[in-house]
């Protein structure tokens, strides 16, 4: 037996003396423990078992350890007299003390409490079988298949790219598509971030302008490019003046060219190769000149 800040309180312990079994007061106990908040509202001096106290407090958001401490010290007839000052020695934490005060005021006034599912309350009191929400039996994400609903979203995403790359959008998209098609989906998920770091523009802060080289994108292809495509990707071509298309410049002949030194005094007599044939310059005044056939 002992005295608390709220009045005399008698607690009966079990044979082991380690757990409070029932909270008693100098009143006549009820014939049976109440089973609903409506029954708990009257009379206010009723004796409640420890389990009912814990259920009342924990159902209103009070921590279970705090509920155990309160159940051993307070009775229902003193709930209306409990304030923050008297509760401070029992519950030092300010937030928990606020939760306890709200719960106790609701219990003392007999107000119904609409319980909300929270992570902590799931551990204290599971939902009843009748209140369970139906859960989906399959992992369907309800894909949007309406083209009219998809087109605006696609256009918005594509315009963001075209504003950055302008006329070179087709080149960048083509290089990225070649890169994506050269790997399997699992490989892309595993290596995508690494490949992006290899060809992304070299900028320091977000929003800065940079240069994206398609050749660096093609360097990340799983299969090597053919020599001709690799040469074009490396820029080994020249733009023809006045032409919108690009053409690879090739030499007229692939035979090796021999460089011969000619003496200024002897002129062409310095050539020692008897098999070499040099054509004389044409006489444009006396005979008609015919250009050599290609």
PDB file of C-alpha atoms in Angstrom:
ATOM      1  CA  UNK A   1       0.000   0.000   0.000  1.00  0.00           C
ATOM      2  CA  UNK A   2       1.108   3.568  -0.579  1.00  0.00           C
ATOM      3  CA  UNK A   3       0.118   7.138  -1.250  1.00  0.00           C
ATOM      4  CA  UNK A   4       0.489   8.944  -4.544  1.00  0.00           C
ATOM      5  CA  UNK A   5      -0.053  12.543  -5.545  1.00  0.00           C
ATOM      6  CA  UNK A   6      -3.622  11.660  -6.387  1.00  0.00           C
ATOM      7  CA  UNK A   7      -4.576   9.944  -3.146  1.00  0.00           C
ATOM      8  CA  UNK A   8      -4.269   6.548  -1.487  1.00  0.00           C
ATOM      9  CA  UNK A   9      -3.622   3.698  -3.841  1.00  0.00           C
ATOM     10  CA  UNK A  10      -3.453   0.011  -3.077  1.00  0.00           C
ATOM     11  CA  UNK A  11      -1.778  -2.375  -5.496  1.00  0.00           C
ATOM     12  CA  UNK A  12      -1.977  -6.127  -5.123  1.00  0.00           C
ATOM     13  CA  UNK A  13       0.949  -8.071  -6.546  1.00  0.00           C
ATOM     14  CA  UNK A  14       1.089 -11.696  -7.551  1.00  0.00           C
ATOM     15  CA  UNK A  15       3.008 -14.336  -5.666  1.00  0.00           C
ATOM     16  CA  UNK A  16       6.255 -13.367  -7.357  1.00  0.00           C
ATOM     17  CA  UNK A  17       5.823  -9.663  -6.606  1.00  0.00           C
ATOM     18  CA  UNK A  18       7.170  -8.596  -9.998  1.00  0.00           C
ATOM     19  CA  UNK A  19       4.038  -7.391 -11.818  1.00  0.00           C
ATOM     20  CA  UNK A  20       0.988  -5.376 -10.786  1.00  0.00           C
ATOM     21  CA  UNK A  21      -2.066  -7.551 -11.183  1.00  0.00           C
ATOM     22  CA  UNK A  22      -4.921  -5.218 -10.322  1.00  0.00           C
ATOM     23  CA  UNK A  23      -5.463  -1.615  -9.272  1.00  0.00           C
ATOM     24  CA  UNK A  24      -7.648  -1.363  -6.174  1.00  0.00           C
ATOM     25  CA  UNK A  25      -9.265   1.549  -4.367  1.00  0.00           C
ATOM     26  CA  UNK A  26     -11.523   1.836  -1.321  1.00  0.00           C
ATOM     27  CA  UNK A  27     -14.619   1.317  -3.459  1.00  0.00           C
ATOM     28  CA  UNK A  28     -16.814  -1.613  -4.280  1.00  0.00           C
ATOM     29  CA  UNK A  29     -15.431  -3.439  -7.325  1.00  0.00           C
ATOM     30  CA  UNK A  30     -17.601  -4.107 -10.326  1.00  0.00           C
ATOM     31  CA  UNK A  31     -18.978  -7.549 -10.835  1.00  0.00           C
ATOM     32  CA  UNK A  32     -17.187  -7.954 -14.148  1.00  0.00           C
ATOM     33  CA  UNK A  33     -14.536  -5.900 -15.962  1.00  0.00           C
ATOM     34  CA  UNK A  34     -15.958  -3.453 -18.487  1.00  0.00           C
ATOM     35  CA  UNK A  35     -15.519  -4.305 -22.128  1.00  0.00           C
ATOM     36  CA  UNK A  36     -16.278  -1.017 -23.903  1.00  0.00           C
ATOM     37  CA  UNK A  37     -15.614   2.733 -23.412  1.00  0.00           C
ATOM     38  CA  UNK A  38     -19.329   3.249 -22.776  1.00  0.00           C
ATOM     39  CA  UNK A  39     -19.199   0.908 -19.777  1.00  0.00           C
ATOM     40  CA  UNK A  40     -16.026   2.607 -18.542  1.00  0.00           C
ATOM     41  CA  UNK A  41     -17.793   5.969 -18.401  1.00  0.00           C
ATOM     42  CA  UNK A  42     -19.916   4.977 -15.353  1.00  0.00           C
ATOM     43  CA  UNK A  43     -19.331   4.768 -12.516  1.00  0.00           C
ATOM     44  CA  UNK A  44     -16.207   6.904 -12.230  1.00  0.00           C
ATOM     45  CA  UNK A  45     -15.049   5.109  -9.077  1.00  0.00           C
ATOM     46  CA  UNK A  46     -15.021   1.662 -10.657  1.00  0.00           C
ATOM     47  CA  UNK A  47     -12.103  -0.665 -10.093  1.00  0.00           C
ATOM     48  CA  UNK A  48     -10.371  -1.619 -13.333  1.00  0.00           C
ATOM     49  CA  UNK A  49      -8.028  -4.529 -13.904  1.00  0.00           C
ATOM     50  CA  UNK A  50      -4.533  -3.691 -15.016  1.00  0.00           C
ATOM     51  CA  UNK A  51      -5.134  -5.003 -18.518  1.00  0.00           C
ATOM     52  CA  UNK A  52      -8.092  -2.666 -18.995  1.00  0.00           C
ATOM     53  CA  UNK A  53      -5.990   0.297 -17.885  1.00  0.00           C
ATOM     54  CA  UNK A  54      -3.256  -0.579 -20.316  1.00  0.00           C
ATOM     55  CA  UNK A  55      -5.767  -1.070 -23.098  1.00  0.00           C
ATOM     56  CA  UNK A  56      -7.424   2.292 -22.453  1.00  0.00           C
ATOM     57  CA  UNK A  57      -4.169   4.237 -22.351  1.00  0.00           C
ATOM     58  CA  UNK A  58      -2.364   2.461 -25.174  1.00  0.00           C
ATOM     59  CA  UNK A  59      -5.397   2.728 -27.470  1.00  0.00           C
ATOM     60  CA  UNK A  60      -5.139   6.509 -27.162  1.00  0.00           C
ATOM     61  CA  UNK A  61      -1.504   6.646 -28.206  1.00  0.00           C
ATOM     62  CA  UNK A  62       0.236   6.333 -24.832  1.00  0.00           C
ATOM     63  CA  UNK A  63       3.436   4.288 -24.832  1.00  0.00           C
ATOM     64  CA  UNK A  64       3.130   0.894 -23.170  1.00  0.00           C
ATOM     65  CA  UNK A  65       5.877   1.564 -20.611  1.00  0.00           C
ATOM     66  CA  UNK A  66       4.292   4.877 -19.669  1.00  0.00           C
ATOM     67  CA  UNK A  67       0.920   3.155 -19.410  1.00  0.00           C
ATOM     68  CA  UNK A  68       2.385   0.608 -16.998  1.00  0.00           C
ATOM     69  CA  UNK A  69       3.790   3.381 -14.815  1.00  0.00           C
ATOM     70  CA  UNK A  70       0.509   5.298 -14.791  1.00  0.00           C
ATOM     71  CA  UNK A  71      -1.655   2.264 -14.139  1.00  0.00           C
ATOM     72  CA  UNK A  72       0.178   1.604 -10.882  1.00  0.00           C
ATOM     73  CA  UNK A  73      -0.291   5.156  -9.573  1.00  0.00           C
ATOM     74  CA  UNK A  74      -3.650   6.603 -10.624  1.00  0.00           C
ATOM     75  CA  UNK A  75      -7.315   5.682 -10.392  1.00  0.00           C
ATOM     76  CA  UNK A  76     -10.205   6.756 -12.583  1.00  0.00           C
ATOM     77  CA  UNK A  77     -11.902   8.897  -9.931  1.00  0.00           C
ATOM     78  CA  UNK A  78      -8.843  11.168  -9.810  1.00  0.00           C
ATOM     79  CA  UNK A  79      -8.353  11.576 -13.541  1.00  0.00           C
ATOM     80  CA  UNK A  80     -10.151  14.924 -13.695  1.00  0.00           C
ATOM     81  CA  UNK A  81      -7.751  16.324 -11.078  1.00  0.00           C
ATOM     82  CA  UNK A  82      -4.618  15.304 -12.950  1.00  0.00           C
ATOM     83  CA  UNK A  83      -2.635  18.117 -14.557  1.00  0.00           C
ATOM     84  CA  UNK A  84       0.772  18.550 -16.132  1.00  0.00           C
ATOM     85  CA  UNK A  85       2.476  19.530 -12.883  1.00  0.00           C
ATOM     86  CA  UNK A  86       1.328  16.395 -11.063  1.00  0.00           C
ATOM     87  CA  UNK A  87       2.161  14.248 -14.070  1.00  0.00           C
ATOM     88  CA  UNK A  88       5.733  15.523 -14.459  1.00  0.00           C
ATOM     89  CA  UNK A  89       7.329  13.181 -11.852  1.00  0.00           C
ATOM     90  CA  UNK A  90       5.707  10.184 -13.527  1.00  0.00           C
ATOM     91  CA  UNK A  91       6.246  11.165 -17.191  1.00  0.00           C
ATOM     92  CA  UNK A  92       9.317  13.421 -17.585  1.00  0.00           C
ATOM     93  CA  UNK A  93       9.120  13.672 -21.366  1.00  0.00           C
ATOM     94  CA  UNK A  94       7.070  16.681 -22.504  1.00  0.00           C
ATOM     95  CA  UNK A  95       5.644  15.107 -25.661  1.00  0.00           C
ATOM     96  CA  UNK A  96       4.661  11.905 -23.898  1.00  0.00           C
ATOM     97  CA  UNK A  97       3.156  13.922 -21.064  1.00  0.00           C
ATOM     98  CA  UNK A  98       0.991  15.802 -23.565  1.00  0.00           C
ATOM     99  CA  UNK A  99      -0.189  12.541 -25.096  1.00  0.00           C
ATOM    100  CA  UNK A 100      -0.988  11.118 -21.675  1.00  0.00           C
ATOM    101  CA  UNK A 101      -2.989  14.197 -20.656  1.00  0.00           C
ATOM    102  CA  UNK A 102      -5.066  14.064 -23.825  1.00  0.00           C
ATOM    103  CA  UNK A 103      -5.724  10.358 -23.347  1.00  0.00           C
ATOM    104  CA  UNK A 104      -6.665  10.701 -19.683  1.00  0.00           C
ATOM    105  CA  UNK A 105      -8.990  13.631 -20.310  1.00  0.00           C
ATOM    106  CA  UNK A 106     -10.769  11.613 -22.967  1.00  0.00           C
ATOM    107  CA  UNK A 107     -11.107   8.625 -20.645  1.00  0.00           C
ATOM    108  CA  UNK A 108     -12.391  10.741 -17.739  1.00  0.00           C
ATOM    109  CA  UNK A 109     -14.981  12.488 -19.888  1.00  0.00           C
ATOM    110  CA  UNK A 110     -16.116   9.247 -21.516  1.00  0.00           C
ATOM    111  CA  UNK A 111     -15.588  10.570 -25.038  1.00  0.00           C
ATOM    112  CA  UNK A 112     -15.395   8.026 -27.809  1.00  0.00           C
ATOM    113  CA  UNK A 113     -12.003   7.754 -29.479  1.00  0.00           C
ATOM    114  CA  UNK A 114     -11.623   6.998 -33.176  1.00  0.00           C
ATOM    115  CA  UNK A 115      -8.452   5.034 -33.384  1.00  0.00           C
ATOM    116  CA  UNK A 116      -6.139   5.576 -36.328  1.00  0.00           C
ATOM    117  CA  UNK A 117      -3.734   3.008 -37.602  1.00  0.00           C
ATOM    118  CA  UNK A 118      -0.198   3.906 -36.592  1.00  0.00           C
ATOM    119  CA  UNK A 119       2.991   1.924 -36.636  1.00  0.00           C
ATOM    120  CA  UNK A 120       3.210   1.708 -32.826  1.00  0.00           C
ATOM    121  CA  UNK A 121      -0.434   0.779 -32.313  1.00  0.00           C
ATOM    122  CA  UNK A 122      -0.041  -2.135 -34.721  1.00  0.00           C
ATOM    123  CA  UNK A 123       2.317  -3.709 -32.210  1.00  0.00           C
ATOM    124  CA  UNK A 124      -0.062  -3.118 -29.311  1.00  0.00           C
ATOM    125  CA  UNK A 125      -3.410  -4.005 -30.838  1.00  0.00           C
ATOM    126  CA  UNK A 126      -3.831  -5.488 -34.316  1.00  0.00           C
ATOM    127  CA  UNK A 127      -6.830  -4.619 -36.412  1.00  0.00           C
ATOM    128  CA  UNK A 128      -9.846  -6.832 -36.120  1.00  0.00           C
ATOM    129  CA  UNK A 129     -10.476  -9.296 -38.955  1.00  0.00           C
ATOM    130  CA  UNK A 130     -13.629  -7.446 -40.001  1.00  0.00           C
ATOM    131  CA  UNK A 131     -11.766  -4.143 -40.347  1.00  0.00           C
ATOM    132  CA  UNK A 132      -9.003  -5.415 -42.616  1.00  0.00           C
ATOM    133  CA  UNK A 133      -8.703  -3.594 -45.900  1.00  0.00           C
ATOM    134  CA  UNK A 134      -8.704  -5.681 -49.079  1.00  0.00           C
ATOM    135  CA  UNK A 135      -5.213  -5.997 -50.484  1.00  0.00           C
ATOM    136  CA  UNK A 136      -4.391  -6.482 -54.177  1.00  0.00           C
ATOM    137  CA  UNK A 137      -3.596 -10.072 -55.029  1.00  0.00           C
ATOM    138  CA  UNK A 138      -1.344  -9.215 -57.989  1.00  0.00           C
ATOM    139  CA  UNK A 139       1.395  -6.721 -58.737  1.00  0.00           C
ATOM    140  CA  UNK A 140      -0.428  -4.877 -61.500  1.00  0.00           C
ATOM    141  CA  UNK A 141       0.486  -1.213 -61.852  1.00  0.00           C
ATOM    142  CA  UNK A 142      -2.476  -0.246 -64.065  1.00  0.00           C
ATOM    143  CA  UNK A 143      -0.395   1.019 -66.956  1.00  0.00           C
ATOM    144  CA  UNK A 144      -1.848   3.909 -68.926  1.00  0.00           C
ATOM    145  CA  UNK A 145      -2.403   2.631 -72.448  1.00  0.00           C
ATOM    146  CA  UNK A 146      -4.419   5.521 -73.833  1.00  0.00           C
ATOM    147  CA  UNK A 147      -2.326   7.221 -76.572  1.00  0.00           C
ATOM    148  CA  UNK A 148      -4.101  10.537 -76.054  1.00  0.00           C
ATOM    149  CA  UNK A 149      -3.042  10.521 -72.410  1.00  0.00           C
ATOM    150  CA  UNK A 150       0.515   9.436 -73.183  1.00  0.00           C
ATOM    151  CA  UNK A 151       1.323  11.808 -76.054  1.00  0.00           C
ATOM    152  CA  UNK A 152       1.376  15.049 -74.001  1.00  0.00           C
ATOM    153  CA  UNK A 153       3.674  13.477 -71.411  1.00  0.00           C
ATOM    154  CA  UNK A 154       6.036  12.199 -74.076  1.00  0.00           C
ATOM    155  CA  UNK A 155       6.080  15.538 -75.850  1.00  0.00           C
ATOM    156  CA  UNK A 156       6.841  17.378 -72.642  1.00  0.00           C
ATOM    157  CA  UNK A 157       9.790  15.116 -71.893  1.00  0.00           C
ATOM    158  CA  UNK A 158      11.066  15.319 -75.476  1.00  0.00           C
ATOM    159  CA  UNK A 159      10.828  19.111 -75.602  1.00  0.00           C
ATOM    160  CA  UNK A 160      13.083  19.285 -72.569  1.00  0.00           C
ATOM    161  CA  UNK A 161      15.737  17.429 -74.570  1.00  0.00           C
ATOM    162  CA  UNK A 162      15.264  19.370 -77.798  1.00  0.00           C
ATOM    163  CA  UNK A 163      15.653  22.677 -75.987  1.00  0.00           C
ATOM    164  CA  UNK A 164      19.106  21.574 -74.859  1.00  0.00           C
ATOM    165  CA  UNK A 165      20.415  19.826 -77.993  1.00  0.00           C
ATOM    166  CA  UNK A 166      18.396  21.691 -80.649  1.00  0.00           C
ATOM    167  CA  UNK A 167      19.338  20.421 -84.150  1.00  0.00           C
ATOM    168  CA  UNK A 168      21.595  17.699 -82.743  1.00  0.00           C
ATOM    169  CA  UNK A 169      18.825  15.971 -80.815  1.00  0.00           C
ATOM    170  CA  UNK A 170      18.589  13.198 -83.419  1.00  0.00           C
ATOM    171  CA  UNK A 171      22.307  12.509 -83.116  1.00  0.00           C
ATOM    172  CA  UNK A 172      22.259  12.336 -79.331  1.00  0.00           C
ATOM    173  CA  UNK A 173      19.129  10.202 -79.222  1.00  0.00           C
ATOM    174  CA  UNK A 174      20.561   7.876 -81.858  1.00  0.00           C
ATOM    175  CA  UNK A 175      23.815   7.446 -79.960  1.00  0.00           C
ATOM    176  CA  UNK A 176      21.964   6.744 -76.722  1.00  0.00           C
ATOM    177  CA  UNK A 177      19.681   4.253 -78.460  1.00  0.00           C
ATOM    178  CA  UNK A 178      22.664   2.402 -79.939  1.00  0.00           C
ATOM    179  CA  UNK A 179      24.220   2.299 -76.495  1.00  0.00           C
ATOM    180  CA  UNK A 180      21.047   1.029 -74.832  1.00  0.00           C
ATOM    181  CA  UNK A 181      20.419  -1.659 -77.448  1.00  0.00           C
ATOM    182  CA  UNK A 182      23.929  -3.067 -77.095  1.00  0.00           C
ATOM    183  CA  UNK A 183      23.264  -4.149 -73.484  1.00  0.00           C
ATOM    184  CA  UNK A 184      20.658  -6.279 -71.791  1.00  0.00           C
ATOM    185  CA  UNK A 185      18.261  -4.654 -69.293  1.00  0.00           C
ATOM    186  CA  UNK A 186      20.102  -6.246 -66.369  1.00  0.00           C
ATOM    187  CA  UNK A 187      23.419  -4.914 -67.623  1.00  0.00           C
ATOM    188  CA  UNK A 188      21.958  -1.433 -68.065  1.00  0.00           C
ATOM    189  CA  UNK A 189      20.660  -1.438 -64.503  1.00  0.00           C
ATOM    190  CA  UNK A 190      24.079  -2.444 -63.256  1.00  0.00           C
ATOM    191  CA  UNK A 191      26.330  -0.332 -65.506  1.00  0.00           C
ATOM    192  CA  UNK A 192      24.083   2.595 -66.459  1.00  0.00           C
ATOM    193  CA  UNK A 193      25.352   5.003 -63.824  1.00  0.00           C
ATOM    194  CA  UNK A 194      28.993   4.200 -64.587  1.00  0.00           C
ATOM    195  CA  UNK A 195      28.507   4.721 -68.327  1.00  0.00           C
ATOM    196  CA  UNK A 196      26.732   8.018 -67.742  1.00  0.00           C
ATOM    197  CA  UNK A 197      29.653   9.284 -65.676  1.00  0.00           C
ATOM    198  CA  UNK A 198      31.956   8.462 -68.582  1.00  0.00           C
ATOM    199  CA  UNK A 199      30.196  10.542 -71.243  1.00  0.00           C
ATOM    200  CA  UNK A 200      28.338  13.213 -69.273  1.00  0.00           C
ATOM    201  CA  UNK A 201      29.426  16.844 -69.807  1.00  0.00           C
ATOM    202  CA  UNK A 202      32.245  18.012 -67.585  1.00  0.00           C
ATOM    203  CA  UNK A 203      30.526  20.670 -65.475  1.00  0.00           C
ATOM    204  CA  UNK A 204      30.849  21.561 -61.809  1.00  0.00           C
ATOM    205  CA  UNK A 205      27.473  23.003 -60.815  1.00  0.00           C
ATOM    206  CA  UNK A 206      23.916  22.217 -61.832  1.00  0.00           C
ATOM    207  CA  UNK A 207      22.701  24.250 -64.790  1.00  0.00           C
ATOM    208  CA  UNK A 208      26.093  25.033 -66.286  1.00  0.00           C
ATOM    209  CA  UNK A 209      26.609  24.641 -70.018  1.00  0.00           C
ATOM    210  CA  UNK A 210      28.740  21.748 -71.162  1.00  0.00           C
ATOM    211  CA  UNK A 211      29.708  19.797 -74.274  1.00  0.00           C
ATOM    212  CA  UNK A 212      28.335  16.317 -74.903  1.00  0.00           C
ATOM    213  CA  UNK A 213      30.417  14.306 -77.366  1.00  0.00           C
ATOM    214  CA  UNK A 214      28.603  11.510 -79.153  1.00  0.00           C
ATOM    215  CA  UNK A 215      31.937   9.734 -79.620  1.00  0.00           C
ATOM    216  CA  UNK A 216      32.177   9.273 -75.847  1.00  0.00           C
ATOM    217  CA  UNK A 217      28.704   7.754 -75.843  1.00  0.00           C
ATOM    218  CA  UNK A 218      29.697   5.311 -78.580  1.00  0.00           C
ATOM    219  CA  UNK A 219      32.837   4.400 -76.640  1.00  0.00           C
ATOM    220  CA  UNK A 220      30.587   2.711 -74.082  1.00  0.00           C
ATOM    221  CA  UNK A 221      29.056   0.314 -76.614  1.00  0.00           C
ATOM    222  CA  UNK A 222      29.347  -3.319 -75.671  1.00  0.00           C
ATOM    223  CA  UNK A 223      30.372  -4.364 -79.199  1.00  0.00           C
ATOM    224  CA  UNK A 224      33.103  -2.377 -81.023  1.00  0.00           C
ATOM    225  CA  UNK A 225      32.065  -0.247 -83.958  1.00  0.00           C
ATOM    226  CA  UNK A 226      33.253  -1.019 -87.500  1.00  0.00           C
ATOM    227  CA  UNK A 227      36.345   0.886 -88.601  1.00  0.00           C
ATOM    228  CA  UNK A 228      34.392   3.097 -90.997  1.00  0.00           C
ATOM    229  CA  UNK A 229      31.829   4.050 -88.381  1.00  0.00           C
ATOM    230  CA  UNK A 230      34.538   4.561 -85.788  1.00  0.00           C
ATOM    231  CA  UNK A 231      36.394   6.909 -88.144  1.00  0.00           C
ATOM    232  CA  UNK A 232      33.260   8.949 -88.758  1.00  0.00           C
ATOM    233  CA  UNK A 233      32.506   9.041 -85.036  1.00  0.00           C
ATOM    234  CA  UNK A 234      35.990  10.374 -84.404  1.00  0.00           C
ATOM    235  CA  UNK A 235      35.490  13.221 -86.848  1.00  0.00           C
ATOM    236  CA  UNK A 236      37.808  11.928 -89.579  1.00  0.00           C
ATOM    237  CA  UNK A 237      35.654  13.388 -92.307  1.00  0.00           C
ATOM    238  CA  UNK A 238      35.264  16.803 -93.882  1.00  0.00           C
ATOM    239  CA  UNK A 239      32.204  18.812 -94.757  1.00  0.00           C
ATOM    240  CA  UNK A 240      31.894  19.638 -98.439  1.00  0.00           C
ATOM    241  CA  UNK A 241      31.496  23.358 -99.045  1.00  0.00           C
ATOM    242  CA  UNK A 242      27.916  24.233 -99.801  1.00  0.00           C
ATOM    243  CA  UNK A 243      26.680  20.691 -99.133  1.00  0.00           C
ATOM    244  CA  UNK A 244      24.431  19.590 -96.290  1.00  0.00           C
ATOM    245  CA  UNK A 245      25.707  16.013 -96.402  1.00  0.00           C
ATOM    246  CA  UNK A 246      29.007  14.753 -95.093  1.00  0.00           C
ATOM    247  CA  UNK A 247      31.361  12.780 -97.345  1.00  0.00           C
ATOM    248  CA  UNK A 248      34.480  10.890 -96.377  1.00  0.00           C
ATOM    249  CA  UNK A 249      37.510  12.189 -98.345  1.00  0.00           C
ATOM    250  CA  UNK A 250      39.436   9.286 -99.931  1.00  0.00           C
ATOM    251  CA  UNK A 251      42.699   9.451-101.935  1.00  0.00           C
ATOM    252  CA  UNK A 252      42.462   8.864-105.724  1.00  0.00           C
ATOM    253  CA  UNK A 253      44.956   6.013-105.631  1.00  0.00           C
ATOM    254  CA  UNK A 254      46.022   3.776-102.807  1.00  0.00           C
ATOM    255  CA  UNK A 255      49.459   3.052-104.386  1.00  0.00           C
ATOM    256  CA  UNK A 256      52.473   4.394-102.500  1.00  0.00           C
ATOM    257  CA  UNK A 257      53.890   7.684-103.772  1.00  0.00           C
ATOM    258  CA  UNK A 258      57.653   7.862-104.421  1.00  0.00           C
ATOM    259  CA  UNK A 259      59.352  11.186-103.750  1.00  0.00           C
ATOM    260  CA  UNK A 260      62.332  11.937-106.096  1.00  0.00           C
ATOM    261  CA  UNK A 261      64.832  14.777-105.718  1.00  0.00           C
ATOM    262  CA  UNK A 262      65.605  16.672-108.976  1.00  0.00           C
ATOM    263  CA  UNK A 263      68.797  18.667-109.477  1.00  0.00           C
ATOM    264  CA  UNK A 264      68.174  22.226-110.554  1.00  0.00           C
ATOM    265  CA  UNK A 265      71.039  22.168-113.123  1.00  0.00           C
ATOM    266  CA  UNK A 266      70.388  18.817-114.790  1.00  0.00           C
ATOM    267  CA  UNK A 267      66.640  19.142-114.616  1.00  0.00           C
ATOM    268  CA  UNK A 268      64.816  15.970-115.496  1.00  0.00           C
ATOM    269  CA  UNK A 269      68.080  14.213-116.455  1.00  0.00           C
ATOM    270  CA  UNK A 270      68.544  13.397-112.804  1.00  0.00           C
ATOM    271  CA  UNK A 271      65.881  10.736-113.011  1.00  0.00           C
ATOM    272  CA  UNK A 272      67.628   7.376-113.071  1.00  0.00           C
ATOM    273  CA  UNK A 273      64.555   5.264-113.506  1.00  0.00           C
ATOM    274  CA  UNK A 274      64.509   4.291-117.200  1.00  0.00           C
ATOM    275  CA  UNK A 275      60.975   3.052-116.949  1.00  0.00           C
ATOM    276  CA  UNK A 276      59.562   6.371-115.843  1.00  0.00           C
ATOM    277  CA  UNK A 277      57.567   8.155-118.536  1.00  0.00           C
ATOM    278  CA  UNK A 278      57.007  11.873-118.345  1.00  0.00           C
ATOM    279  CA  UNK A 279      54.615  13.435-120.802  1.00  0.00           C
ATOM    280  CA  UNK A 280      55.741  16.612-122.558  1.00  0.00           C
ATOM    281  CA  UNK A 281      53.665  19.720-121.945  1.00  0.00           C
ATOM    282  CA  UNK A 282      51.037  20.118-124.705  1.00  0.00           C
ATOM    283  CA  UNK A 283      51.434  22.715-127.454  1.00  0.00           C
ATOM    284  CA  UNK A 284      48.159  24.567-127.207  1.00  0.00           C
ATOM    285  CA  UNK A 285      48.901  26.774-130.275  1.00  0.00           C
ATOM    286  CA  UNK A 286      49.731  24.122-132.920  1.00  0.00           C
ATOM    287  CA  UNK A 287      47.694  21.096-131.899  1.00  0.00           C
ATOM    288  CA  UNK A 288      44.487  20.352-130.156  1.00  0.00           C
ATOM    289  CA  UNK A 289      44.846  19.318-126.568  1.00  0.00           C
ATOM    290  CA  UNK A 290      42.878  16.373-125.273  1.00  0.00           C
ATOM    291  CA  UNK A 291      42.773  15.894-121.548  1.00  0.00           C
ATOM    292  CA  UNK A 292      43.765  12.448-120.342  1.00  0.00           C
ATOM    293  CA  UNK A 293      40.933  10.078-119.697  1.00  0.00           C
ATOM    294  CA  UNK A 294      40.135   9.270-116.120  1.00  0.00           C
TER     295      UNK A 294
END
